[in-house]
Coordinates of C-alpha atoms and ligand atoms in Angstrom, one line a residue:
X1 CA 163.6 -72.8 241.0
X2 CA 164.0 -71.5 237.4
X3 CA 163.7 -67.9 236.6
X4 CA 160.4 -68.3 234.8
X5 CA 158.9 -70.2 237.7
X6 CA 160.2 -67.6 240.1
X7 CA 158.5 -65.0 237.9
X8 CA 155.3 -66.9 238.0
X9 CA 155.9 -67.2 241.8
X10 CA 154.7 -70.8 242.0
X11 CA 156.9 -73.8 242.7
X12 CA 156.5 -77.0 240.9
X13 CA 155.0 -78.5 244.1
X14 CA 152.4 -75.7 244.2
X15 CA 151.5 -76.5 240.6
X16 CA 151.4 -80.3 241.1
X17 CA 148.4 -82.4 241.8
X18 CA 149.0 -85.0 244.5
X19 CA 146.5 -87.5 243.1
X20 CA 148.0 -87.3 239.6
X21 CA 151.5 -88.0 241.1
X22 CA 150.0 -90.9 243.1
X23 CA 148.4 -92.5 240.1
X24 CA 151.7 -92.2 238.1
X25 CA 153.9 -93.6 240.9
X26 CA 151.7 -96.1 242.9
X27 CA 149.0 -97.5 240.8
X28 CA 149.2 -100.1 238.0
X29 CA 145.7 -101.3 237.2
X30 CA 146.7 -102.4 233.7
X31 CA 149.3 -104.7 235.2
X32 CA 147.0 -106.0 237.9
X33 CA 143.9 -106.7 235.7
X34 CA 145.7 -109.5 233.8
X35 CA 146.7 -111.2 237.1
X36 CA 143.0 -111.1 238.3
X37 CA 141.8 -112.4 234.9
X38 CA 144.3 -115.3 234.8
X39 CA 143.7 -116.5 238.4
X40 CA 139.9 -116.2 238.1
X41 CA 139.8 -118.1 234.8
X42 CA 142.0 -120.8 236.2
X43 CA 139.4 -121.4 238.9
X44 CA 136.1 -120.6 237.2
X45 CA 136.8 -121.4 233.5
X46 CA 135.5 -118.0 232.5
X47 CA 136.4 -114.4 232.5
X48 CA 135.3 -112.3 235.5
X49 CA 132.9 -109.5 234.6
X50 CA 131.9 -107.6 237.7
X51 CA 134.4 -106.0 240.1
X52 CA 134.2 -104.2 243.4
X53 CA 137.2 -101.9 244.2
X54 CA 137.4 -101.4 248.0
X55 CA 139.2 -98.3 249.2
X56 CA 139.0 -97.2 245.6
X57 CA 140.5 -93.7 246.1
X58 CA 140.4 -92.1 242.7
X59 CA 138.8 -95.3 241.2
X60 CA 141.7 -95.9 238.8
X61 CA 141.1 -99.7 238.9
X62 CA 137.3 -99.5 238.5
X63 CA 137.7 -97.3 235.4
X64 CA 140.5 -99.4 233.9
X65 CA 138.3 -102.5 234.5
X66 CA 135.3 -101.2 232.5
X67 CA 137.6 -100.0 229.8
X68 CA 139.2 -103.4 229.5
X69 CA 136.0 -105.2 228.3
X70 CA 132.6 -104.1 226.9
X71 CA 130.7 -106.3 229.4
X72 CA 132.7 -105.4 232.5
X73 CA 131.0 -103.5 235.4
X74 CA 132.6 -101.9 238.5
X75 CA 131.7 -100.4 241.8
X76 CA 134.2 -98.3 243.6
X77 CA 133.9 -97.6 247.4
X78 CA 135.7 -95.0 249.4
X79 CA 135.0 -92.9 252.5
X80 CA 136.7 -89.8 251.1
X81 CA 134.7 -87.4 249.1
X82 CA 137.7 -85.4 247.8
X83 CA 139.4 -88.3 246.1
X84 CA 136.2 -89.7 244.7
X85 CA 135.4 -86.4 243.2
X86 CA 138.9 -86.2 241.7
X87 CA 138.4 -89.7 240.3
X88 CA 135.1 -88.5 238.8
X89 CA 136.7 -85.5 237.2
X90 CA 139.8 -87.3 235.8
X91 CA 139.2 -91.0 235.5
X92 CA 135.5 -91.4 235.0
X93 CA 135.3 -88.4 232.7
X94 CA 138.0 -90.0 230.5
X95 CA 135.6 -92.9 229.7
X96 CA 133.0 -92.9 227.0
X97 CA 129.4 -92.3 228.3
X98 CA 128.6 -96.0 227.7
X99 CA 131.7 -97.0 229.8
X100 CA 130.7 -94.5 232.5
X101 CA 127.3 -96.2 232.7
X102 CA 129.0 -99.4 233.9
X103 CA 130.9 -97.8 236.8
X104 CA 129.3 -96.7 240.1
X105 CA 131.3 -94.8 242.7
X106 CA 130.0 -94.9 246.3
X107 CA 131.0 -92.8 249.1
X108 CA 130.8 -95.1 252.0
X109 CA 132.4 -97.6 254.4
X110 CA 133.6 -100.9 252.8
X111 CA 132.2 -102.6 255.9
X112 CA 128.7 -101.4 255.2
X113 CA 128.1 -101.0 251.5
X114 CA 126.0 -103.7 249.9
X115 CA 125.1 -104.4 246.2
X116 CA 124.5 -107.2 243.7
X117 CA 127.0 -110.0 244.2
X118 CA 130.3 -109.5 242.2
X119 CA 132.8 -111.8 240.6
X120 CA 135.8 -110.1 242.0
X121 CA 136.5 -107.8 245.0
X122 CA 140.0 -106.1 245.1
X123 CA 141.6 -104.3 248.0
X124 CA 144.9 -103.1 246.7
X125 CA 147.8 -101.1 247.9
X126 CA 147.4 -102.6 251.3
X127 CA 144.5 -100.4 252.3
X128 CA 142.9 -103.1 254.4
X129 CA 146.0 -103.0 256.7
X130 CA 144.1 -100.0 258.2
X131 CA 142.1 -102.5 260.2
X132 CA 144.2 -102.8 263.3
X133 CA 142.8 -105.7 265.3
X134 CA 141.9 -109.2 264.4
X135 CA 138.1 -108.7 265.1
X136 CA 138.1 -105.6 262.8
X137 CA 139.9 -107.6 260.1
X138 CA 137.5 -110.6 260.4
X139 CA 134.6 -108.1 260.1
X140 CA 136.1 -106.7 256.9
X141 CA 136.8 -110.1 255.4
X142 CA 133.2 -111.2 256.2
X143 CA 131.8 -108.1 254.6
X144 CA 134.0 -108.7 251.5
X145 CA 132.8 -112.3 251.4
X146 CA 129.1 -111.3 251.7
X147 CA 129.1 -109.3 248.5
X148 CA 130.8 -112.0 246.4
X149 CA 128.8 -114.2 244.1
X150 CA 129.1 -118.0 244.5
X151 CA 132.0 -118.0 242.0
X152 CA 133.4 -114.8 243.4
X153 CA 137.0 -114.2 244.5
X154 CA 138.7 -111.7 246.8
X155 CA 142.1 -110.3 245.8
X156 CA 144.3 -108.6 248.3
X157 CA 147.9 -107.5 248.2
X158 CA 150.3 -107.7 251.1
X159 CA 153.9 -106.7 251.8
X160 CA 156.5 -107.5 254.4
X161 CA 160.0 -108.6 255.0
X162 CA 162.6 -107.2 257.4
X163 CA 162.9 -103.9 255.5
X164 CA 159.2 -103.3 255.9
X165 CA 159.8 -103.2 259.7
X166 CA 162.5 -100.6 259.8
X167 CA 162.4 -96.8 259.6
X168 CA 163.7 -96.1 256.1
X169 CA 163.1 -93.9 253.1
X170 CA 163.0 -95.1 249.5
X171 CA 163.2 -92.7 246.5
X172 CA 162.1 -93.5 243.0
X173 CA 162.3 -91.1 240.0
X174 CA 159.4 -90.5 237.7
X175 CA 159.1 -88.1 234.8
X176 CA 158.9 -84.6 236.5
X177 CA 159.1 -85.7 240.1
X178 CA 160.5 -88.1 242.6
X179 CA 158.3 -90.5 244.6
X180 CA 159.4 -90.8 248.3
X181 CA 158.2 -93.6 250.5
X182 CA 159.0 -92.9 254.1
X183 CA 158.6 -95.5 256.8
X184 CA 158.8 -93.2 259.7
X185 CA 158.3 -95.6 262.5
X186 CA 157.5 -99.2 263.3
X187 CA 156.3 -100.6 266.6
X188 CA 157.1 -104.3 266.8
X189 CA 154.8 -104.9 269.7
X190 CA 151.8 -103.8 267.7
X191 CA 153.3 -104.4 264.3
X192 CA 152.2 -100.8 263.7
X193 CA 153.9 -98.7 261.0
X194 CA 153.6 -95.0 260.3
X195 CA 154.3 -94.2 256.6
X196 CA 154.2 -91.2 254.4
X197 CA 154.4 -90.5 250.6
X198 CA 156.1 -87.3 249.7
X199 CA 156.7 -85.9 246.2
X200 CA 159.9 -83.9 245.4
X201 CA 160.4 -81.8 242.3
X202 CA 163.4 -80.7 240.3
X203 CA 163.1 -77.1 241.5
X204 CA 163.7 -78.3 245.1
X205 CA 160.1 -77.9 246.2
X206 CA 158.1 -80.8 247.6
X207 CA 154.6 -82.0 248.5
X208 CA 155.5 -83.2 252.0
X209 CA 153.2 -85.8 253.6
X210 CA 151.0 -85.9 250.5
X211 CA 149.6 -89.1 251.9
X212 CA 149.9 -90.7 255.3
X213 CA 149.2 -94.3 256.1
X214 CA 149.1 -95.7 259.7
X215 CA 148.6 -99.4 259.5
X216 CA 149.4 -102.8 260.9
X217 CA 151.8 -105.0 258.9
X218 CA 149.9 -108.2 258.8
X219 CA 151.7 -111.5 258.0
X220 CA 150.5 -113.9 255.3
X221 CA 149.7 -116.7 257.8
X222 CA 147.7 -114.3 260.0
X223 CA 145.7 -113.1 257.0
X224 CA 145.0 -116.7 255.7
X225 CA 143.8 -117.7 259.2
X226 CA 141.5 -114.6 259.3
X227 CA 140.2 -115.3 255.8
X228 CA 139.3 -118.9 257.0
X229 CA 137.6 -117.5 260.1
X230 CA 135.6 -115.2 257.9
X231 CA 134.3 -118.2 256.0
X232 CA 136.6 -118.4 253.0
X233 CA 137.1 -122.1 252.1
X234 CA 140.5 -121.7 250.3
X235 CA 143.3 -119.1 250.1
X236 CA 146.2 -119.0 247.6
X237 CA 149.4 -116.9 247.7
X238 CA 150.8 -115.6 244.5
X239 CA 154.5 -114.8 245.0
X240 CA 156.6 -112.6 242.8
X241 CA 159.5 -114.2 240.9
X242 CA 163.0 -112.7 240.8
X243 CA 164.7 -111.3 237.6
X244 CA 168.0 -113.1 237.0
X245 CA 169.3 -109.9 235.4
X246 CA 168.5 -107.4 238.2
X247 CA 168.0 -109.6 241.2
X248 CA 164.8 -107.6 241.8
X249 CA 161.1 -108.6 241.5
X250 CA 160.1 -109.4 237.9
X251 CA 156.3 -108.7 238.2
X252 CA 155.6 -112.4 237.5
X253 CA 153.4 -113.9 240.2
X254 CA 153.0 -117.6 240.6
X255 CA 151.2 -119.7 243.2
X256 CA 153.5 -120.8 246.0
X257 CA 153.1 -122.4 249.4
X258 CA 156.8 -121.8 250.4
X259 CA 159.2 -119.0 249.7
X260 CA 162.7 -118.1 250.5
X261 CA 163.6 -115.2 252.8
X262 CA 163.1 -111.8 251.2
X263 CA 163.8 -108.5 252.9
X264 CA 161.1 -106.7 250.9
X265 CA 158.4 -108.7 249.3
X266 CA 155.0 -107.9 247.8
X267 CA 152.5 -110.7 247.0
X268 CA 148.8 -111.3 246.2
X269 CA 146.4 -113.2 248.4
X270 CA 143.4 -114.7 246.7
X271 CA 140.5 -116.1 248.7
X272 CA 137.6 -118.2 247.5
X273 CA 134.2 -118.4 249.3
Ligands
SAM301 C1 146.0 -96.5 250.4 S1 144.6 -95.5 249.7 C2 144.2 -96.7 248.5 C3 143.8 -96.1 247.1 C4 143.7 -97.1 246.0 N1 142.9 -98.2 246.4 C5 145.0 -97.6 245.6 O1 145.1 -98.8 245.2 O2 146.0 -97.0 245.5 C6 143.4 -95.8 251.0 C7 142.0 -95.3 250.8 O3 141.1 -96.0 251.7 C8 140.1 -95.1 252.1 N2 139.4 -95.7 253.3 C9 140.0 -95.9 254.5 N3 139.1 -96.6 255.3 C10 138.0 -96.8 254.6 C11 136.8 -97.5 254.8 N4 136.5 -98.1 256.0 N5 135.9 -97.6 253.8 C12 136.1 -97.1 252.6 N6 137.3 -96.4 252.3 C13 138.2 -96.3 253.3 C14 140.7 -93.8 252.2 O4 139.8 -92.7 252.1 C15 141.8 -93.8 251.1 O5 141.2 -93.2 249.9

């Protein structure tokens, strides 16, 4: 801790905002929106305009969506009042009044909230892994399908690989803090993982357990079968390519039906009604 901080008596962790750290370290709506647009246009021959962001948290995606085109509209749904209010204060308020008029934030359960049919529903950063059993997941996929228009598409992300099923901690530096992803435990009988995000700061302070996620690590074949059971007629998998330079993922996702073994993969699943 520096002298000036000690004088002020507040550590960097005490001054930090966990949602701000989260948005900087986890979310990438500006990288995800082009993927959605490309895949939707390939199938529908037009741009998607209306988006539903399930488990929206601070609604970063919903706000980026309306900012990205003057005719785009978005509805964000989350159970948690605190993060919705943070999103209102920081993300919604950064939009023009006209852009704000095209976003609706709803405090509610993604299983229950209805609205006009949308072109695209997204559930990103694996939030739907919170549904623990197959009947719960079928119910969620059915609810997602029911609020899509005839040309609508559901976008999900998924992760897995042997490293996803081991207790391990990964650190990634950002400007002003280090993001720490801790896989604390994994139960292979239930495929149930207990995970935490912590943030560490240069003065040695930390926001321990800023976020906690207990969820089931679903496999792609399981998810595709459940999507079919929920009434989706077609599913596609978009798999990340590998950079020849670094040997790591290159952020370029292409449609694949087969992939080579990968100890830590992230992919997109796209489902069509
Ligand atoms: C992993 S965060 C996702 C935040 C954001 N979507 C993102 O991409 O980073 C999970 C969020 O899901 C919300 N949530 C959990 N169960 C829910 C449900 N049944 N309906 C709506 N929101 C839910 C939590 O309140 C939390 O904000």
